[in-house]
């Protein structure tokens, strides 16, 4: 039996559907999915099995025009993920077409991918008519020599199996990289922090989510099989602390309940989740916070 294994980078603009596609491919919720852009901060890897192939997905942060240190570190991580992968998949939203951001990505692709196979996945195809899809496919293939083009809906699952089969057949021959039962190589502490951060993002619609970060400070396995998880939500100002806590602590309670339920579902056991909110005015400039997110602080320079 010939086994295959390798890394696949999913790249695209923020909100193009990379995390949704990753979760659909892996069949479990590994990368957080929200309606807010730039939520994937670290290169989360999901592992999927297709026949004799092991597909290791590098879900990169969305590529956008960076303005702050955190933005620059995220963009560096995204291009780094693409440069290290065996195969690259560019996701483009069908209804948005070739935006300024897609244009910028296409310009950098030849240099970053250096002759490796790049597939084009046009996502959210249910939002446009077939004529528009054909002309978009033609336009994108005129700008870059894609090995294959796939029409998909990551959310509904259309076309995803065909993409996964193609990726499996194109990976290099070699032994599997991870044990079969492992779906993500991200430490559980980080996955737990991401789940809480997702709930905060969904709850707080304004600018605040980019000014906060969540860290798992303590993880204790209990004798009864449950886990006690202590997390800290770092915000930049006292005013933000008030927003996160909410009136009589209602917001943080609701966030804690939603995150705990999802964690219990993910881990398949009881979880006791304790959240604290702390003000750290300069967390965006602290190297330690970046390494907690799996980013390189120096990339932000």
Short mmCIF file of C-alpha atoms in Angstrom, two decimals:
data_model
loop_
_atom_site.label_atom_id
_atom_site.label_comp_id
_atom_site.label_asym_id
_atom_site.label_seq_id
_atom_site.Cartn_x
_atom_site.Cartn_y
_atom_site.Cartn_z
CA UNK A 1 0.00 0.00 0.00
CA UNK A 2 1.37 3.40 -0.98
CA UNK A 3 0.58 6.07 1.59
CA UNK A 4 0.70 9.78 0.90
CA UNK A 5 0.94 12.71 3.29
CA UNK A 6 1.62 16.40 3.10
CA UNK A 7 0.70 19.95 3.99
CA UNK A 8 -2.00 21.91 2.21
CA UNK A 9 -2.28 25.67 2.67
CA UNK A 10 -5.67 27.33 2.31
CA UNK A 11 -5.15 30.98 1.40
CA UNK A 12 -7.43 33.85 0.51
CA UNK A 13 -8.86 37.11 1.75
CA UNK A 14 -10.35 37.34 5.25
CA UNK A 15 -13.84 35.79 5.32
CA UNK A 16 -13.32 33.86 2.06
CA UNK A 17 -14.44 30.70 3.89
CA UNK A 18 -11.10 29.06 4.71
CA UNK A 19 -12.02 28.03 8.25
CA UNK A 20 -15.42 26.73 7.13
CA UNK A 21 -13.72 24.67 4.40
CA UNK A 22 -11.13 23.33 6.84
CA UNK A 23 -13.84 22.26 9.29
CA UNK A 24 -15.81 20.64 6.46
CA UNK A 25 -12.72 18.72 5.23
CA UNK A 26 -11.67 17.57 8.69
CA UNK A 27 -15.21 16.83 9.84
CA UNK A 28 -14.72 18.53 13.20
CA UNK A 29 -14.64 22.07 14.42
CA UNK A 30 -10.97 22.94 14.70
CA UNK A 31 -10.68 26.42 13.27
CA UNK A 32 -13.03 29.07 14.62
CA UNK A 33 -15.70 30.40 12.30
CA UNK A 34 -17.24 33.82 12.81
CA UNK A 35 -18.72 36.51 10.62
CA UNK A 36 -15.90 38.83 11.61
CA UNK A 37 -12.79 38.98 9.46
CA UNK A 38 -9.26 38.14 10.61
CA UNK A 39 -10.31 35.69 13.32
CA UNK A 40 -7.79 32.98 12.45
CA UNK A 41 -4.68 34.24 14.14
CA UNK A 42 -2.52 31.15 14.26
CA UNK A 43 -1.76 28.55 11.61
CA UNK A 44 -4.22 25.98 12.85
CA UNK A 45 -3.72 22.59 11.29
CA UNK A 46 -6.54 20.16 10.77
CA UNK A 47 -5.85 16.58 9.72
CA UNK A 48 -8.12 14.66 7.32
CA UNK A 49 -7.85 11.13 5.95
CA UNK A 50 -8.84 10.38 2.35
CA UNK A 51 -8.16 6.78 1.28
CA UNK A 52 -4.46 6.13 1.89
CA UNK A 53 -3.62 9.84 2.08
CA UNK A 54 -3.28 12.03 5.14
CA UNK A 55 -4.09 15.67 4.42
CA UNK A 56 -2.69 18.19 6.87
CA UNK A 57 -4.37 21.56 6.42
CA UNK A 58 -2.62 24.77 7.33
CA UNK A 59 -5.40 27.28 7.81
CA UNK A 60 -3.69 30.58 7.33
CA UNK A 61 -4.90 33.98 8.57
CA UNK A 62 -6.63 35.93 5.79
CA UNK A 63 -4.40 37.98 3.51
CA UNK A 64 -5.15 41.67 3.73
CA UNK A 65 -3.34 45.01 3.79
CA UNK A 66 -1.68 45.12 7.22
CA UNK A 67 -1.85 48.26 9.34
CA UNK A 68 -0.74 47.27 12.83
CA UNK A 69 1.87 44.98 14.31
CA UNK A 70 -0.65 42.16 14.88
CA UNK A 71 -1.85 42.53 11.27
CA UNK A 72 1.69 42.29 9.93
CA UNK A 73 2.45 39.20 12.01
CA UNK A 74 -0.77 37.57 10.75
CA UNK A 75 0.00 38.29 7.08
CA UNK A 76 3.57 36.99 7.50
CA UNK A 77 2.14 33.80 9.04
CA UNK A 78 -0.26 33.39 6.10
CA UNK A 79 2.41 33.70 3.43
CA UNK A 80 4.74 31.54 5.53
CA UNK A 81 2.09 28.83 5.61
CA UNK A 82 1.73 28.96 1.83
CA UNK A 83 5.51 28.88 1.28
CA UNK A 84 5.93 25.77 3.47
CA UNK A 85 3.07 23.71 2.00
CA UNK A 86 3.13 20.91 -0.59
CA UNK A 87 -0.08 22.14 -2.22
CA UNK A 88 -1.88 25.48 -2.10
CA UNK A 89 -5.59 26.20 -2.50
CA UNK A 90 -6.66 29.77 -3.22
CA UNK A 91 -10.21 30.51 -2.10
CA UNK A 92 -12.11 33.27 -3.91
CA UNK A 93 -15.68 34.29 -3.08
CA UNK A 94 -17.90 33.84 -6.14
CA UNK A 95 -20.07 36.89 -5.49
CA UNK A 96 -17.14 39.22 -4.78
CA UNK A 97 -14.95 38.08 -7.66
CA UNK A 98 -11.56 39.67 -8.29
CA UNK A 99 -11.33 42.28 -5.56
CA UNK A 100 -8.32 44.49 -4.92
CA UNK A 101 -7.24 41.97 -2.26
CA UNK A 102 -7.51 38.98 -4.63
CA UNK A 103 -5.53 40.97 -7.17
CA UNK A 104 -2.72 41.50 -4.64
CA UNK A 105 -2.68 37.79 -3.73
CA UNK A 106 -2.47 36.81 -7.43
CA UNK A 107 0.55 39.11 -7.87
CA UNK A 108 2.43 37.42 -5.00
CA UNK A 109 1.43 33.83 -5.84
CA UNK A 110 4.13 33.00 -8.44
CA UNK A 111 6.93 34.04 -6.09
CA UNK A 112 5.52 32.32 -2.99
CA UNK A 113 4.41 29.05 -4.59
CA UNK A 114 7.48 28.70 -6.87
CA UNK A 115 6.21 26.07 -9.26
CA UNK A 116 4.15 24.06 -6.79
CA UNK A 117 0.62 23.07 -7.72
CA UNK A 118 -2.03 25.65 -6.83
CA UNK A 119 -5.73 24.83 -7.05
CA UNK A 120 -8.41 27.49 -7.34
CA UNK A 121 -11.55 26.99 -5.27
CA UNK A 122 -14.38 29.37 -6.07
CA UNK A 123 -16.48 29.39 -2.91
CA UNK A 124 -20.08 30.39 -2.14
CA UNK A 125 -21.18 29.39 -5.66
CA UNK A 126 -24.82 29.32 -4.53
CA UNK A 127 -24.74 33.13 -4.51
CA UNK A 128 -24.22 33.71 -8.26
CA UNK A 129 -25.54 32.59 -11.63
CA UNK A 130 -23.58 30.06 -13.68
CA UNK A 131 -22.64 32.58 -16.43
CA UNK A 132 -20.95 34.78 -13.84
CA UNK A 133 -19.07 31.74 -12.49
CA UNK A 134 -17.75 30.84 -15.92
CA UNK A 135 -16.44 34.31 -16.66
CA UNK A 136 -14.85 34.57 -13.18
CA UNK A 137 -13.15 31.17 -13.68
CA UNK A 138 -11.83 32.31 -17.08
CA UNK A 139 -10.62 35.64 -15.69
CA UNK A 140 -8.76 34.04 -12.74
CA UNK A 141 -7.17 31.32 -14.91
CA UNK A 142 -5.97 33.99 -17.35
CA UNK A 143 -4.16 35.72 -14.48
CA UNK A 144 -2.51 32.64 -12.96
CA UNK A 145 -1.84 29.10 -14.15
CA UNK A 146 -3.98 27.11 -11.70
CA UNK A 147 -3.53 23.33 -11.86
CA UNK A 148 -7.25 22.72 -11.25
CA UNK A 149 -10.37 24.76 -10.59
CA UNK A 150 -13.14 23.66 -8.21
CA UNK A 151 -16.59 25.17 -7.69
CA UNK A 152 -17.57 24.73 -4.05
CA UNK A 153 -19.82 25.79 -1.23
CA UNK A 154 -17.80 25.16 1.92
CA UNK A 155 -20.85 25.86 4.05
CA UNK A 156 -23.20 23.47 2.26
CA UNK A 157 -20.52 20.94 1.30
CA UNK A 158 -20.99 21.13 -2.51
CA UNK A 159 -17.84 20.18 -4.42
CA UNK A 160 -15.78 19.67 -1.26
CA UNK A 161 -15.40 15.89 -1.71
CA UNK A 162 -14.04 16.33 -5.24
CA UNK A 163 -11.50 18.88 -3.97
CA UNK A 164 -10.45 16.59 -1.13
CA UNK A 165 -10.02 13.60 -3.49
CA UNK A 166 -7.87 15.67 -5.85
CA UNK A 167 -5.69 16.95 -3.00
CA UNK A 168 -5.26 13.38 -1.69
CA UNK A 169 -4.07 12.16 -5.09
CA UNK A 170 -1.57 15.02 -5.53
CA UNK A 171 0.25 14.76 -2.18
CA UNK A 172 3.78 13.30 -2.11
CA UNK A 173 4.21 9.62 -1.29
CA UNK A 174 5.41 8.97 2.23
CA UNK A 175 4.41 7.88 5.74
CA UNK A 176 1.62 9.65 7.59
CA UNK A 177 2.68 12.61 9.71
CA UNK A 178 0.19 12.25 12.58
CA UNK A 179 -1.44 9.41 14.50
CA UNK A 180 -4.77 8.50 12.91
CA UNK A 181 -6.92 9.71 15.81
CA UNK A 182 -5.40 13.19 15.95
CA UNK A 183 -7.39 15.94 14.26
CA UNK A 184 -5.43 19.04 15.15
CA UNK A 185 -1.88 19.64 16.25
CA UNK A 186 -2.85 22.78 18.09
CA UNK A 187 -2.49 22.34 21.85
CA UNK A 188 -5.87 21.88 23.54
CA UNK A 189 -5.22 24.95 25.68
CA UNK A 190 -5.07 27.06 22.54
CA UNK A 191 -8.17 25.48 20.99
CA UNK A 192 -10.04 26.19 24.25
CA UNK A 193 -8.89 29.83 24.20
CA UNK A 194 -9.97 30.16 20.56
CA UNK A 195 -13.43 28.83 21.38
CA UNK A 196 -13.91 31.43 24.11
CA UNK A 197 -12.59 34.15 21.80
CA UNK A 198 -15.05 33.10 19.13
CA UNK A 199 -17.95 33.45 21.57
CA UNK A 200 -16.71 36.93 22.56
CA UNK A 201 -16.42 37.90 18.88
CA UNK A 202 -19.98 36.78 18.19
CA UNK A 203 -21.28 38.59 21.25
CA UNK A 204 -19.42 41.90 20.88
CA UNK A 205 -20.02 43.23 17.41
CA UNK A 206 -18.00 46.43 17.55
CA UNK A 207 -14.24 46.95 17.14
CA UNK A 208 -13.48 45.42 20.53
CA UNK A 209 -12.73 41.82 19.47
CA UNK A 210 -9.42 42.89 17.89
CA UNK A 211 -8.42 44.57 21.10
CA UNK A 212 -8.80 41.48 23.22
CA UNK A 213 -7.13 38.12 23.46
CA UNK A 214 -7.88 34.99 25.49
CA UNK A 215 -5.32 32.74 27.14
CA UNK A 216 -5.80 29.46 28.98
CA UNK A 217 -3.88 29.94 32.21
CA UNK A 218 -4.58 26.66 33.89
CA UNK A 219 -5.93 23.25 32.88
CA UNK A 220 -6.59 20.75 35.61
CA UNK A 221 -7.75 17.18 35.08
CA UNK A 222 -10.18 16.18 37.83
CA UNK A 223 -10.53 12.73 39.41
CA UNK A 224 -14.15 12.47 38.19
CA UNK A 225 -12.99 12.78 34.55
CA UNK A 226 -13.99 16.42 34.18
CA UNK A 227 -11.59 19.30 33.49
CA UNK A 228 -11.25 22.66 35.21
CA UNK A 229 -10.12 25.34 32.77
CA UNK A 230 -9.12 28.85 33.88
CA UNK A 231 -8.87 31.52 31.22
CA UNK A 232 -7.95 35.19 31.17
CA UNK A 233 -9.48 37.66 28.75
CA UNK A 234 -7.00 40.50 28.22
CA UNK A 235 -8.43 43.85 27.16
CA UNK A 236 -6.71 47.19 26.57
CA UNK A 237 -8.81 49.58 28.64
CA UNK A 238 -11.01 49.70 31.72
CA UNK A 239 -13.94 50.66 29.50
CA UNK A 240 -13.44 47.48 27.49
CA UNK A 241 -13.47 45.45 30.69
CA UNK A 242 -16.92 46.84 31.46
CA UNK A 243 -18.16 45.90 27.98
CA UNK A 244 -16.87 42.32 28.29
CA UNK A 245 -18.34 41.89 31.77
CA UNK A 246 -21.69 43.43 30.78
CA UNK A 247 -24.43 44.60 33.13
CA UNK A 248 -24.18 42.60 36.38
CA UNK A 249 -21.68 40.32 34.62
CA UNK A 250 -24.32 39.10 32.15
CA UNK A 251 -22.12 39.21 29.03
CA UNK A 252 -19.20 37.27 30.46
CA UNK A 253 -21.62 34.74 31.98
CA UNK A 254 -23.30 34.14 28.61
CA UNK A 255 -19.90 33.85 26.88
CA UNK A 256 -18.67 31.43 29.55
CA UNK A 257 -21.78 29.23 29.22
CA UNK A 258 -21.58 29.10 25.39
CA UNK A 259 -17.82 28.38 25.42
CA UNK A 260 -18.21 25.72 28.13
CA UNK A 261 -20.97 23.93 26.20
CA UNK A 262 -18.90 23.87 23.03
CA UNK A 263 -15.82 22.65 24.91
CA UNK A 264 -17.83 19.85 26.53
CA UNK A 265 -19.12 18.87 23.12
CA UNK A 266 -15.61 18.93 21.65
CA UNK A 267 -13.95 17.03 24.51
CA UNK A 268 -16.87 14.71 25.18
CA UNK A 269 -16.83 15.31 28.96
CA UNK A 270 -17.75 17.81 31.65
CA UNK A 271 -15.88 21.11 31.81
CA UNK A 272 -15.74 23.73 34.58
CA UNK A 273 -14.77 26.98 32.88
CA UNK A 274 -13.67 30.07 34.85
CA UNK A 275 -13.14 33.37 33.06
CA UNK A 276 -11.34 36.45 34.40
CA UNK A 277 -11.07 39.79 32.63
CA UNK A 278 -7.82 41.73 33.03
CA UNK A 279 -6.72 45.09 31.64
CA UNK A 280 -3.32 45.05 29.88
CA UNK A 281 -2.99 48.28 27.90
CA UNK A 282 -0.01 47.06 25.85
CA UNK A 283 -0.85 43.43 25.12
CA UNK A 284 -0.61 44.08 21.36
CA UNK A 285 3.08 44.94 21.88
CA UNK A 286 4.00 41.97 24.10
CA UNK A 287 5.98 39.15 22.48
CA UNK A 288 4.52 36.59 24.90
CA UNK A 289 0.94 37.25 23.74
CA UNK A 290 2.00 36.55 20.15
CA UNK A 291 3.64 33.23 20.95
CA UNK A 292 0.42 32.22 22.78
CA UNK A 293 -1.35 32.80 19.43
CA UNK A 294 1.26 30.84 17.48
CA UNK A 295 2.54 33.98 15.75
CA UNK A 296 6.03 35.42 15.54
CA UNK A 297 6.32 38.79 17.27
CA UNK A 298 9.23 39.77 14.99
CA UNK A 299 7.04 39.29 11.90
CA UNK A 300 5.11 42.36 13.03
CA UNK A 301 8.08 44.68 12.55
#
